[in-house]
mmCIF file of C-alpha atoms in Angstrom:
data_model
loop_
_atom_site.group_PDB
_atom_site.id
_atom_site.type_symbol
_atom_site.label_atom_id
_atom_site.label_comp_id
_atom_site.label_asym_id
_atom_site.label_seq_id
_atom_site.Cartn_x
_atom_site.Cartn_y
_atom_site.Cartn_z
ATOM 1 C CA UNK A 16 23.322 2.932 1.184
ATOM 2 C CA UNK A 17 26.231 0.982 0.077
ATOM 3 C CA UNK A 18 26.730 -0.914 -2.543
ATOM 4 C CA UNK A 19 26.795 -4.711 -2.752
ATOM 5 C CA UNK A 20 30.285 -5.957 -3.680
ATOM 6 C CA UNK A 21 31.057 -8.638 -5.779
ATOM 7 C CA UNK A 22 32.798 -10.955 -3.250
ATOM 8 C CA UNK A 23 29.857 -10.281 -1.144
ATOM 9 C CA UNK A 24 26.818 -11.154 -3.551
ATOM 10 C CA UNK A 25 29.049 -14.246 -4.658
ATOM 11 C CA UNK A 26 28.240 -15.594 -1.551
ATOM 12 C CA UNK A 27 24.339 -14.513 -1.731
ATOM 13 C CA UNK A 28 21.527 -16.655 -3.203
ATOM 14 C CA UNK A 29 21.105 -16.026 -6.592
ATOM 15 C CA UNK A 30 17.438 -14.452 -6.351
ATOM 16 C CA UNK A 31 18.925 -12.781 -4.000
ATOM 17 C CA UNK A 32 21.618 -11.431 -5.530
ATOM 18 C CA UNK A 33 19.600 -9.987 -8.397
ATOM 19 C CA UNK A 34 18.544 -7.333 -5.487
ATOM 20 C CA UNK A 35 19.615 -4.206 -4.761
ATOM 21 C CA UNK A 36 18.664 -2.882 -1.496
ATOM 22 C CA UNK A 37 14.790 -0.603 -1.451
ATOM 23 C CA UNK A 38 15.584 2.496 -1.683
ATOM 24 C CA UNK A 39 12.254 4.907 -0.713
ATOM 25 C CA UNK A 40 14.145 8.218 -2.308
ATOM 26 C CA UNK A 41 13.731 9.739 1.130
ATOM 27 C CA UNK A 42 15.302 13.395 1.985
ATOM 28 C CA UNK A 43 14.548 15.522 5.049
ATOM 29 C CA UNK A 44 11.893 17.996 3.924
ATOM 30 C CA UNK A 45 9.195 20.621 5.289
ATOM 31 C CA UNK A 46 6.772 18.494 3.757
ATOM 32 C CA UNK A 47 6.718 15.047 3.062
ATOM 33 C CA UNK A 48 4.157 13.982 0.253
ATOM 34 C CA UNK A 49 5.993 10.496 -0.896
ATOM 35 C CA UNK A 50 5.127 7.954 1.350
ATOM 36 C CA UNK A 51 1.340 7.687 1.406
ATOM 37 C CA UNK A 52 1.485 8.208 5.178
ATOM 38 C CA UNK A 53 -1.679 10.479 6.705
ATOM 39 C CA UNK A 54 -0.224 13.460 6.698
ATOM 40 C CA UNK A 55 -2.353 14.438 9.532
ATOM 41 C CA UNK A 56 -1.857 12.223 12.306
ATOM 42 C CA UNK A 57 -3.946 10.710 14.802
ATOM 43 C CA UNK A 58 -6.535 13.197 16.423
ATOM 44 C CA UNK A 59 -5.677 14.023 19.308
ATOM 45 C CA UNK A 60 -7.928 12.416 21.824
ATOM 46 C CA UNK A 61 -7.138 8.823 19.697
ATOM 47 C CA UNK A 62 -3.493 10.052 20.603
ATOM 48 C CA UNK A 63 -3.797 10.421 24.362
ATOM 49 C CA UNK A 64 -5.675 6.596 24.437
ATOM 50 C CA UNK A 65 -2.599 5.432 22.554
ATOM 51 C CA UNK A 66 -0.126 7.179 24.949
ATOM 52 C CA UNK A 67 -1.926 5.844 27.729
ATOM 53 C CA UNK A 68 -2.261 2.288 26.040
ATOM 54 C CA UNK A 69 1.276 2.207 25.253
ATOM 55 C CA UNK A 70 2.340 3.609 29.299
ATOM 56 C CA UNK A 71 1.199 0.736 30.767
ATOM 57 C CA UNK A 72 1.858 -2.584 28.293
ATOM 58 C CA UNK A 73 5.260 -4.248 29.631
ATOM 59 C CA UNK A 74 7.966 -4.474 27.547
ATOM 60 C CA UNK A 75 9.860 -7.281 29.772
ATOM 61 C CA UNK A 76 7.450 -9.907 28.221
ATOM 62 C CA UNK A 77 7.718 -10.978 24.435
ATOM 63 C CA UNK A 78 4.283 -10.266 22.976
ATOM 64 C CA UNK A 79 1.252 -12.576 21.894
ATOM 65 C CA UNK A 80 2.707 -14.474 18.960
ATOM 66 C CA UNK A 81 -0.546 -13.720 16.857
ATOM 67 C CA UNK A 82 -1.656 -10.789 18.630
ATOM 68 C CA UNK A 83 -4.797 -12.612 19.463
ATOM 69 C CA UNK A 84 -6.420 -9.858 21.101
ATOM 70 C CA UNK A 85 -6.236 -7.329 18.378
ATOM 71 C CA UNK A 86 -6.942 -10.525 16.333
ATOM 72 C CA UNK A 87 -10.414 -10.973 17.845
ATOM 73 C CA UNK A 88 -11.363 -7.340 17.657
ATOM 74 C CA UNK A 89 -10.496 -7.564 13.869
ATOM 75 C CA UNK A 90 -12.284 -10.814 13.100
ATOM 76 C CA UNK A 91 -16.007 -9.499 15.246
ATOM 77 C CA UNK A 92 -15.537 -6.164 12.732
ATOM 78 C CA UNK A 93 -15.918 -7.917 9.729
ATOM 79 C CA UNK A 94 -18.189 -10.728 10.988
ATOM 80 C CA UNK A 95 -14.735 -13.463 10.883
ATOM 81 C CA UNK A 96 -13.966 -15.881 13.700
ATOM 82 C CA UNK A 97 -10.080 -14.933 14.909
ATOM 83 C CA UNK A 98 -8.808 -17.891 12.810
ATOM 84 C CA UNK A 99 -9.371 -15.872 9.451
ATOM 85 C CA UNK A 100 -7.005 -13.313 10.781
ATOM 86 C CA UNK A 101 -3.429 -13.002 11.071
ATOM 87 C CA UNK A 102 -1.384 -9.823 11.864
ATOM 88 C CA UNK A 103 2.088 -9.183 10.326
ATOM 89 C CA UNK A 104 5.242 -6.655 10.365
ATOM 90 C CA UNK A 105 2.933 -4.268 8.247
ATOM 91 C CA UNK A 106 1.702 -5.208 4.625
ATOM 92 C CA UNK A 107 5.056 -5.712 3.586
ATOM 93 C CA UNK A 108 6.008 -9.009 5.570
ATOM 94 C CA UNK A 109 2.707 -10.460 4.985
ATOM 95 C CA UNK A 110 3.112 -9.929 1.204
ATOM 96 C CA UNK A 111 6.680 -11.490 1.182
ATOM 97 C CA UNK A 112 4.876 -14.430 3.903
ATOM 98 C CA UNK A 113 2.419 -15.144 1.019
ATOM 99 C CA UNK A 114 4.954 -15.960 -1.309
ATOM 100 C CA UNK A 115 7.346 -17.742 0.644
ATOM 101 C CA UNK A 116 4.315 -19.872 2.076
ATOM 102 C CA UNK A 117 2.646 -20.350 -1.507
ATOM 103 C CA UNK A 118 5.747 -19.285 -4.071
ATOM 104 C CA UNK A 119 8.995 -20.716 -5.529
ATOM 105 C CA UNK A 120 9.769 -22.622 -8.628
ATOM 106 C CA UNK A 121 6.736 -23.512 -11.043
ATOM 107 C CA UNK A 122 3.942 -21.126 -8.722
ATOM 108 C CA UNK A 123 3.492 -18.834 -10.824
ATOM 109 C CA UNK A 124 2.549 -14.776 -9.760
ATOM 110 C CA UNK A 125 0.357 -13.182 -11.684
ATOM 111 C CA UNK A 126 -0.273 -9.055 -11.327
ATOM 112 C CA UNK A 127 -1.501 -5.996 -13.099
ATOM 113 C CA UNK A 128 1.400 -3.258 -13.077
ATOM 114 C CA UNK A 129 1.838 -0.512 -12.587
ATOM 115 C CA UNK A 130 1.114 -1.594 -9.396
ATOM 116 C CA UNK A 131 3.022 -1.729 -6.098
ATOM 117 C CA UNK A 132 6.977 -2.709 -6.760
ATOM 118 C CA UNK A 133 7.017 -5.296 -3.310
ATOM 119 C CA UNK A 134 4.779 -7.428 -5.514
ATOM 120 C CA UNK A 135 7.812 -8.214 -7.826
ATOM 121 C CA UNK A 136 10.243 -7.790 -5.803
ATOM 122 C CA UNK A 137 9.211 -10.365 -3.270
ATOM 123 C CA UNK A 138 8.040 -12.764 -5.863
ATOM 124 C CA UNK A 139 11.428 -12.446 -7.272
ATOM 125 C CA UNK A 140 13.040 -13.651 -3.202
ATOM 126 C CA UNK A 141 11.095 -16.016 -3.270
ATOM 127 C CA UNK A 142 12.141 -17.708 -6.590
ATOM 128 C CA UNK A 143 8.466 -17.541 -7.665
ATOM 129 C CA UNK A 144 8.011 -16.857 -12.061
ATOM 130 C CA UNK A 145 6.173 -13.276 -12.158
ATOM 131 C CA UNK A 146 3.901 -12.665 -15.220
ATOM 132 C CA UNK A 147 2.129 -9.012 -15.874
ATOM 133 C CA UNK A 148 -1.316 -8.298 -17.073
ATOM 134 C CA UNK A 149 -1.089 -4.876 -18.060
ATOM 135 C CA UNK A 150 -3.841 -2.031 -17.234
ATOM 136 C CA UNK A 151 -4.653 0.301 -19.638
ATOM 137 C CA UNK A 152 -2.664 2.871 -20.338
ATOM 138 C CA UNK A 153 -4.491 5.537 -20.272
ATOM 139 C CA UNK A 154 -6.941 4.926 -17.689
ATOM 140 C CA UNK A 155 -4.899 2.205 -15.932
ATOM 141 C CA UNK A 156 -7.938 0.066 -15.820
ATOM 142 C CA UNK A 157 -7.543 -3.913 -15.581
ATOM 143 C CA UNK A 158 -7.714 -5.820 -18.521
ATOM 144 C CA UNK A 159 -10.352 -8.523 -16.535
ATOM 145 C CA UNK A 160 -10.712 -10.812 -19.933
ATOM 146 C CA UNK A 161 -7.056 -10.899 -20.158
ATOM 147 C CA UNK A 162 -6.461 -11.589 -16.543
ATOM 148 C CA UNK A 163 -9.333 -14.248 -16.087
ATOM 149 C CA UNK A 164 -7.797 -15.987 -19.288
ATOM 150 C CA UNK A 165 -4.212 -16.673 -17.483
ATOM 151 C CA UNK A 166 -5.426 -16.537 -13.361
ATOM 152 C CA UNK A 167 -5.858 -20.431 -13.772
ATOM 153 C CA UNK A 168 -2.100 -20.671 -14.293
ATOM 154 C CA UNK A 169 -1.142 -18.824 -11.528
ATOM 155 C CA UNK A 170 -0.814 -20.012 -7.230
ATOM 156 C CA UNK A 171 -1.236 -16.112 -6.799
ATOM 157 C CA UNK A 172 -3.015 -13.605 -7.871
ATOM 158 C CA UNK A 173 -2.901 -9.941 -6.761
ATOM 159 C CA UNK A 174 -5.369 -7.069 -7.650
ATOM 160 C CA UNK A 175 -4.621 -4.160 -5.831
ATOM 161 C CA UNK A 176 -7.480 -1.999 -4.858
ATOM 162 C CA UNK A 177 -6.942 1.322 -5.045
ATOM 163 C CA UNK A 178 -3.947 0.501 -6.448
ATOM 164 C CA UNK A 179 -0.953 2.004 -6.102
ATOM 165 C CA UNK A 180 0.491 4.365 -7.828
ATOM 166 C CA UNK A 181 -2.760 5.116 -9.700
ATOM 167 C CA UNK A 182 -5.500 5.274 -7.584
ATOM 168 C CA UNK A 183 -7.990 3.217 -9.021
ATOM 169 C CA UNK A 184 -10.334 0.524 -7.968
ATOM 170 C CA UNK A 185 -11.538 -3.099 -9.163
ATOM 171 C CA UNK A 186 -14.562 -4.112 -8.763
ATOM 172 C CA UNK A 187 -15.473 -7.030 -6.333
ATOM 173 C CA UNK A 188 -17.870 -8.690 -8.990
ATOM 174 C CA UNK A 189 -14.362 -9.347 -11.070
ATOM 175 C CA UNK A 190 -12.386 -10.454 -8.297
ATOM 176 C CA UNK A 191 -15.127 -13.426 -7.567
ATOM 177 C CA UNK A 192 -14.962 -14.217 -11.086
ATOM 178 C CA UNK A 193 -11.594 -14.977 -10.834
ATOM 179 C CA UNK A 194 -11.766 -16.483 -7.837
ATOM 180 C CA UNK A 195 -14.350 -18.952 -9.228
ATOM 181 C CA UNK A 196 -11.795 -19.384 -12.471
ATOM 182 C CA UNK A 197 -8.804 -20.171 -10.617
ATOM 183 C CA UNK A 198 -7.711 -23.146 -7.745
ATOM 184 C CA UNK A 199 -4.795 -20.824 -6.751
ATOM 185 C CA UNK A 200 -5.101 -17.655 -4.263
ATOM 186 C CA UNK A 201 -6.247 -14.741 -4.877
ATOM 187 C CA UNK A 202 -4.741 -11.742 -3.394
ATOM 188 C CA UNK A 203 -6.950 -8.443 -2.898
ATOM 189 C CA UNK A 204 -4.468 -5.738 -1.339
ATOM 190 C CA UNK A 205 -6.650 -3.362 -0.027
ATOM 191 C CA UNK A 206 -4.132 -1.195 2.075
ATOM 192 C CA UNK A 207 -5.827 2.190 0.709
ATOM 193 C CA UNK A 208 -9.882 0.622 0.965
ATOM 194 C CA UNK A 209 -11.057 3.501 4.251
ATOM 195 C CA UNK A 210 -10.480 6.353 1.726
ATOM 196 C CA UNK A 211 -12.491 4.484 -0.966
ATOM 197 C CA UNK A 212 -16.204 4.609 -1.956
ATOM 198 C CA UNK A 213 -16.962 0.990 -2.266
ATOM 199 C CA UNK A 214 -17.054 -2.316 -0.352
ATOM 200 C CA UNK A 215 -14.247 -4.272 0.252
ATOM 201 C CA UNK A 216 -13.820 -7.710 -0.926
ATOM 202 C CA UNK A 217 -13.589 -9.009 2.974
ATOM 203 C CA UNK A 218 -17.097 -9.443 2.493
ATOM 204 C CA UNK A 219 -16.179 -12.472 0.295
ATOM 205 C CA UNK A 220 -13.699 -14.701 2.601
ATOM 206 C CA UNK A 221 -16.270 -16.534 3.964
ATOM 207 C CA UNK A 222 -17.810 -17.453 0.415
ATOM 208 C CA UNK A 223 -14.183 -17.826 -1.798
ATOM 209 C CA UNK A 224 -11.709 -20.383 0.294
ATOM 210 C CA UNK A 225 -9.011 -18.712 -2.243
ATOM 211 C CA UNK A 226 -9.885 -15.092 -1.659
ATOM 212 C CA UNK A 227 -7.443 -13.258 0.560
ATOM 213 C CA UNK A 228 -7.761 -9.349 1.563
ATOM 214 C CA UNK A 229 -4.895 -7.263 2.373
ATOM 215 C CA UNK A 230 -5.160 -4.235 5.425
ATOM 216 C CA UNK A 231 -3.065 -2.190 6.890
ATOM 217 C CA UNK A 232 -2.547 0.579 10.171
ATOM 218 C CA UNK A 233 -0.181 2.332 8.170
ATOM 219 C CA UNK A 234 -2.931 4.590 6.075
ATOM 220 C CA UNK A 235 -5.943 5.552 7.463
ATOM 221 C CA UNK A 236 -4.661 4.936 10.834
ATOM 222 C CA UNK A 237 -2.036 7.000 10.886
ATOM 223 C CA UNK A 238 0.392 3.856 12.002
ATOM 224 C CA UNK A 239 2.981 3.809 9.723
ATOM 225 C CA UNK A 240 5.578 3.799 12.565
ATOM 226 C CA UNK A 241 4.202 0.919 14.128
ATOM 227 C CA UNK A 242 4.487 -1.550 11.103
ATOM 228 C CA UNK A 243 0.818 -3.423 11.017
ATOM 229 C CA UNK A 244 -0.880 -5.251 8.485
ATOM 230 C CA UNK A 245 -3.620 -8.251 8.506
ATOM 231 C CA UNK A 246 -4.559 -10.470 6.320
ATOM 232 C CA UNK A 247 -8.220 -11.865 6.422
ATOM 233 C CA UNK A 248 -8.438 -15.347 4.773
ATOM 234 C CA UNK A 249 -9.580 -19.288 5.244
ATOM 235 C CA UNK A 250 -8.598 -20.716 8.233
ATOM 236 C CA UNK A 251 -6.342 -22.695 6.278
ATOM 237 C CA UNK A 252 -4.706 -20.487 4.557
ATOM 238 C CA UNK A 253 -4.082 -18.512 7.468
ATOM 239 C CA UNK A 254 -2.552 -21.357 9.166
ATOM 240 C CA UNK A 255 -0.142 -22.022 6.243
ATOM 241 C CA UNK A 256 1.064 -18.316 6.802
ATOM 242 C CA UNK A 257 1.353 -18.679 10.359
ATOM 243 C CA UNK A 258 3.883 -21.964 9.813
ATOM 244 C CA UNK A 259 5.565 -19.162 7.901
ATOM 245 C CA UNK A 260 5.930 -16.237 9.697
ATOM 246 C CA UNK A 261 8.999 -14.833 12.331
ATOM 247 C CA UNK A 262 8.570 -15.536 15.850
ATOM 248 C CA UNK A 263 7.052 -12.479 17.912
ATOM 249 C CA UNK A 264 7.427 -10.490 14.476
ATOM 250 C CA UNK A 265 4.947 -7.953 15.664
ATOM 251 C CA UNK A 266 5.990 -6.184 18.933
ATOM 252 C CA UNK A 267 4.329 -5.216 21.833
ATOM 253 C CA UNK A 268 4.159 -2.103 21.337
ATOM 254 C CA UNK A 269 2.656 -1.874 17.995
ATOM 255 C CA UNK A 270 -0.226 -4.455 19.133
ATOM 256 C CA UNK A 271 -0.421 -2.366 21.947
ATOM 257 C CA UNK A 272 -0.761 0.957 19.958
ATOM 258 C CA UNK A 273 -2.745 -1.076 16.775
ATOM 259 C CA UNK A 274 -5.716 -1.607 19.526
ATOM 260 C CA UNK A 275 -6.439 1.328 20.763
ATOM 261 C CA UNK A 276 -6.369 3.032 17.730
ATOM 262 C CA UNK A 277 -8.917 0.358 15.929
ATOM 263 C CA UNK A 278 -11.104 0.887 19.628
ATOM 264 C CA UNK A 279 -11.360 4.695 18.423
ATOM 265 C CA UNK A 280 -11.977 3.912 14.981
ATOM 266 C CA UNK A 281 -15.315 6.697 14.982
ATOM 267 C CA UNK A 282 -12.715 9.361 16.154
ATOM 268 C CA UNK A 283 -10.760 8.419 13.140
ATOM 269 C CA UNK A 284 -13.279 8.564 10.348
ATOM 270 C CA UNK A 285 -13.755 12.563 10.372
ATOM 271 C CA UNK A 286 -9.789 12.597 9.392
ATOM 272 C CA UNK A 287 -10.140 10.259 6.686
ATOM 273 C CA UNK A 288 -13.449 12.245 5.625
ATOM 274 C CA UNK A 289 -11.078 15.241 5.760
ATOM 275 C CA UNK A 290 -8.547 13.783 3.484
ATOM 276 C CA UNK A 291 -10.762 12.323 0.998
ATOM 277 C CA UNK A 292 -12.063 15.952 0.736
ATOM 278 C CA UNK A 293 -8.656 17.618 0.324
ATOM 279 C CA UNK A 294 -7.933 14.910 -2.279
ATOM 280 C CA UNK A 295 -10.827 16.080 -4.432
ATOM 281 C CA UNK A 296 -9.690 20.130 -3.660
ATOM 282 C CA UNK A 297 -6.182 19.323 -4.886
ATOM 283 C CA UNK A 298 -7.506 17.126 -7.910
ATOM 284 C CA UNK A 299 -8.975 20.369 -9.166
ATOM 285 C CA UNK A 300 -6.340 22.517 -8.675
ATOM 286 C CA UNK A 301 -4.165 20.327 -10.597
ATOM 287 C CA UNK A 302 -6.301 19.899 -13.222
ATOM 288 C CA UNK A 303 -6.678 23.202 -13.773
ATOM 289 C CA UNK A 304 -2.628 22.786 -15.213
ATOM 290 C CA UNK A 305 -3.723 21.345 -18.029
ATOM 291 C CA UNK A 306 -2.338 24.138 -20.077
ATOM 292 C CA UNK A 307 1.032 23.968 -18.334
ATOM 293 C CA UNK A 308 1.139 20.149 -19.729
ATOM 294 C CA UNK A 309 -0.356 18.515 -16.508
ATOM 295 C CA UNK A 310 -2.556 15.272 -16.312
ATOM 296 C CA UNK A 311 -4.271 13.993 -12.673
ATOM 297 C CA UNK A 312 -6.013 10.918 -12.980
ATOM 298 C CA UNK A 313 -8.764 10.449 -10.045
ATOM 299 C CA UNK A 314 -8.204 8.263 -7.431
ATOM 300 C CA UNK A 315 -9.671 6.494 -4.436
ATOM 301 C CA UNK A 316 -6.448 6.332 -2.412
ATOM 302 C CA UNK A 317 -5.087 9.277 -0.494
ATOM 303 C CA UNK A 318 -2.603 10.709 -3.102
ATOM 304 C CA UNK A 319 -2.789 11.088 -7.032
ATOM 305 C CA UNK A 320 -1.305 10.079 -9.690
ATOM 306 C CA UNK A 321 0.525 13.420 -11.784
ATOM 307 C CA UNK A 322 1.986 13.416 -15.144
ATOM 308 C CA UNK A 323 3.777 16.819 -15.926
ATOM 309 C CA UNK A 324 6.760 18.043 -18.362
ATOM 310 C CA UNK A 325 10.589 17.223 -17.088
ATOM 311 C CA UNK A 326 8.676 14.974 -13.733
ATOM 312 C CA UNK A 327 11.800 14.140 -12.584
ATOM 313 C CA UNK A 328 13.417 17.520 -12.816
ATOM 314 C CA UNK A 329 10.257 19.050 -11.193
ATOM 315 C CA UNK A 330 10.734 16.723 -8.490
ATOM 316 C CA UNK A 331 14.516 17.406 -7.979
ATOM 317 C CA UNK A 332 13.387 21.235 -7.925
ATOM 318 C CA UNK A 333 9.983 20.798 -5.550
ATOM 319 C CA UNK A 334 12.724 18.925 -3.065
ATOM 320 C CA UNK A 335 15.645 21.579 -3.357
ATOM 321 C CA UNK A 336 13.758 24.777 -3.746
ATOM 322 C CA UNK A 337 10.484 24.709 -2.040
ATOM 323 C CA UNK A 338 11.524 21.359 0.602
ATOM 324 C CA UNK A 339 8.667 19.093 -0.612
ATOM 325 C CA UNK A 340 9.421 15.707 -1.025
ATOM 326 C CA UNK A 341 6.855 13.706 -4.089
ATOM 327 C CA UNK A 342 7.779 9.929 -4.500
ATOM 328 C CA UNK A 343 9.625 10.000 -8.670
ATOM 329 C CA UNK A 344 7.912 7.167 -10.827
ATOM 330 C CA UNK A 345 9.204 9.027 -14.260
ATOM 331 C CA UNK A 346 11.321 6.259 -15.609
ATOM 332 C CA UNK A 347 9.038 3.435 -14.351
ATOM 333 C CA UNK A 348 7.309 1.308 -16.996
ATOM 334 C CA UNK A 349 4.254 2.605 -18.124
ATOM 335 C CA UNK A 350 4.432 6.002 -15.728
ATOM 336 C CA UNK A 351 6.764 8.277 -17.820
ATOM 337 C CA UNK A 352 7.111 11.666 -16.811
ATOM 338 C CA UNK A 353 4.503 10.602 -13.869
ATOM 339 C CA UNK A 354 4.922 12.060 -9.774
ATOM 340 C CA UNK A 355 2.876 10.042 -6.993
ATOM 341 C CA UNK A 356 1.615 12.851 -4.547
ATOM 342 C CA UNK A 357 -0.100 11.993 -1.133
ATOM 343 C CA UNK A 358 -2.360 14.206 -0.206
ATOM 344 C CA UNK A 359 -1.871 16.608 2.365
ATOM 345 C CA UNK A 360 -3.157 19.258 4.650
ATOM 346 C CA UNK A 361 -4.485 21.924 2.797
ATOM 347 C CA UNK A 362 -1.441 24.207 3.503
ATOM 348 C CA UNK A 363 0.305 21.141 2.560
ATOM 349 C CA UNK A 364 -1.437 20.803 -0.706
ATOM 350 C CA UNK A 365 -1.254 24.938 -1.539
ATOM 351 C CA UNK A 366 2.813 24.723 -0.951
ATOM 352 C CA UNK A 367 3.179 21.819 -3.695
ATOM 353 C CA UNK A 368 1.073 23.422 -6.370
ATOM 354 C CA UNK A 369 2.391 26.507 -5.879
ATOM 355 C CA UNK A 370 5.857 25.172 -6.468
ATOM 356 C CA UNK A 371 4.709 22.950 -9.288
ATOM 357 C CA UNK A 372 3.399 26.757 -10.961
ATOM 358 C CA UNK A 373 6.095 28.408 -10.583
ATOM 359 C CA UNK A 374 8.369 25.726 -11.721
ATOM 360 C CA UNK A 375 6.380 25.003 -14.904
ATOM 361 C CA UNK A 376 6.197 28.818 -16.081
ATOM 362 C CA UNK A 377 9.229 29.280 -15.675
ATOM 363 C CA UNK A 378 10.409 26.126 -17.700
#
């Protein structure tokens, strides 16, 4: 992409102007392992009932403005009424909705990097301070006494859980405890929760007026193309993000495609079983590096987080030599020398570690 000339960003806000355009890295490859996408689709039958879905919606119509059909199916699942739901353009517009609704000068936003780059980045748009509570180093654990001591400064709050890039979770006992600590919001992204072995924190809305939780179709339902998110939350909050939000921002088609695929969500769960297994299978195989220099931390999401000699030279090489693409977080703070891998199909999986041997023995 381009870049932004001066006599261009001279007209630009000034938060604005601070930006450079995201930039995912992406190169055409045999196998993509980057993104955090399911590598494996939807099955097939789930498939067909989204073809069919999607053959007879009309496209001549602008959709339902909150999608209030897949909104009601959401809310019944987790025992909601529709008004603690709202759908978005995918995670990422609901994020940057948050902080334009709740954010700006003097609202603070308080996270726990490493952690997912939007958070800052959108906080940053939105003209919002950004302070950091940084995990642990070497187990990338939150600090919770640190956090709980500064949440009651902050508007928002985000835990991230799994988080991304590392994988690990938080546990919903903390995030009430700073929910109780704090009159500001408190965000609990759970975009990665269906490969995860413990409850989410949606469980809590109905308890914590200040508790919001994160989802996406992008993961476990194998929707990344069709850009959906929710957000589950107090009817008030909700509201606030709805006096927010684009008109018609989610299309047709992707509430079209969104609801049938949450409709087959039993046909789904033997994929995300499958994953979760090959996530364990390739955890041990890269373990077993250890004496080439390679660390895997475990992780409840579907990839892992990989620190290895030269990462972003391995990375150039796994791209040009054996056309597998691994998302580079090497020269981000607190992640040198680290690779974020998603976990793929176990043919997948074999082709990267194979090329991650062979280019570590011979370095």
């Amino acid at each position: 992409m381009a870049q932004i000339p001066d006599t261009v960003r001279a007209l630009m806000r000034p938060s604005a102007a601070e930006l450079e355009p995201y930039d995912p890295a992406f190169t055409p490859v045999e196998v993509n392992l980057s993104a955090n996408e399911n590598s494996y689709g939807l099955p097939a039958e789930v498939r067909a009932a989204v073809n069919q879905a999607l053959a007879e919606v009309p496209v001549n119509r602008y959709p339902d403005p909150l999608a209030g059909e897949l909104r009601a199916e959401i809310a019944a699942y987790y025992g909601l009424a529709p008004e603690n739901v709202i759908c978005g353009n995918g995670g990422d517009e609901l994020i940057y909705n948050i902080f334009l609704a709740f954010g700006g000068e003097g609202h603070m936003v308080l996270h726990c990097p490493p952690d997912f780059s939007v958070y800052e980045l959108y906080a940053s748009l939105a003209e919002s301070p950004c302070e950091s509570v940084w995990r642990d180093p070497a187990t990338f654990a939150i600090d919770w006494e640190k956090l709980r001591a500064r949440v009651a400064n902050a508007t928002v709050t985000i835990v991230t859980t799994p988080n991304n890039p590392t994988g690990t979770l938080a546990d919903p006992a903390e995030v009430e405890a700073l929910a109780l600590a704090t009159d500001g919001l408190v965000l609990v992204d759970e975009a990665y929760m269906e490969f995860a072995d413990m409850r989410s924190c949606a469980s809590l809305i109905s308890h914590y007026p200040n508790i919001l939780v994160l989802r996406t179709f992008s993961k476990a339902f194998a929707l990344a193309g069709a850009r959906l998110g929710y957000v589950l939350a107090d009817p008030g909050v909700v509201s606030a993000l709805a006096a927010v939000r684009q008109p018609y921002s989610v299309g047709v088609l992707s509430q079209t495609a969104a609801l049938a695929a949450w409709r087959h969500r039993p046909q789904i769960q033997p994929t995300i079983d499958e994953i979760v297994q090959q996530r364990g299978e390739l955890y041990t195989r890269l373990s077993e590096l250890g004496d080439l220099g390679v660390t895997v931390w475990p992780s409840s999401a579907n990839f892992l987080l990989v620190r290895l000699p030269h990462a972003h030279e391995v990375r150039c090489r796994l791209r040009d030599e054996h056309s597998v693409l691994v998302r580079d977080f090497s020269s981000a703070p607190g992640l040198t020398d680290c690779l974020r891998i998603t976990v793929g199909t176990p043919k997948e999986n074999k082709r990267l570690v194979d090329g991650i041997v062979s280019i570590l023995r011979e370095a």
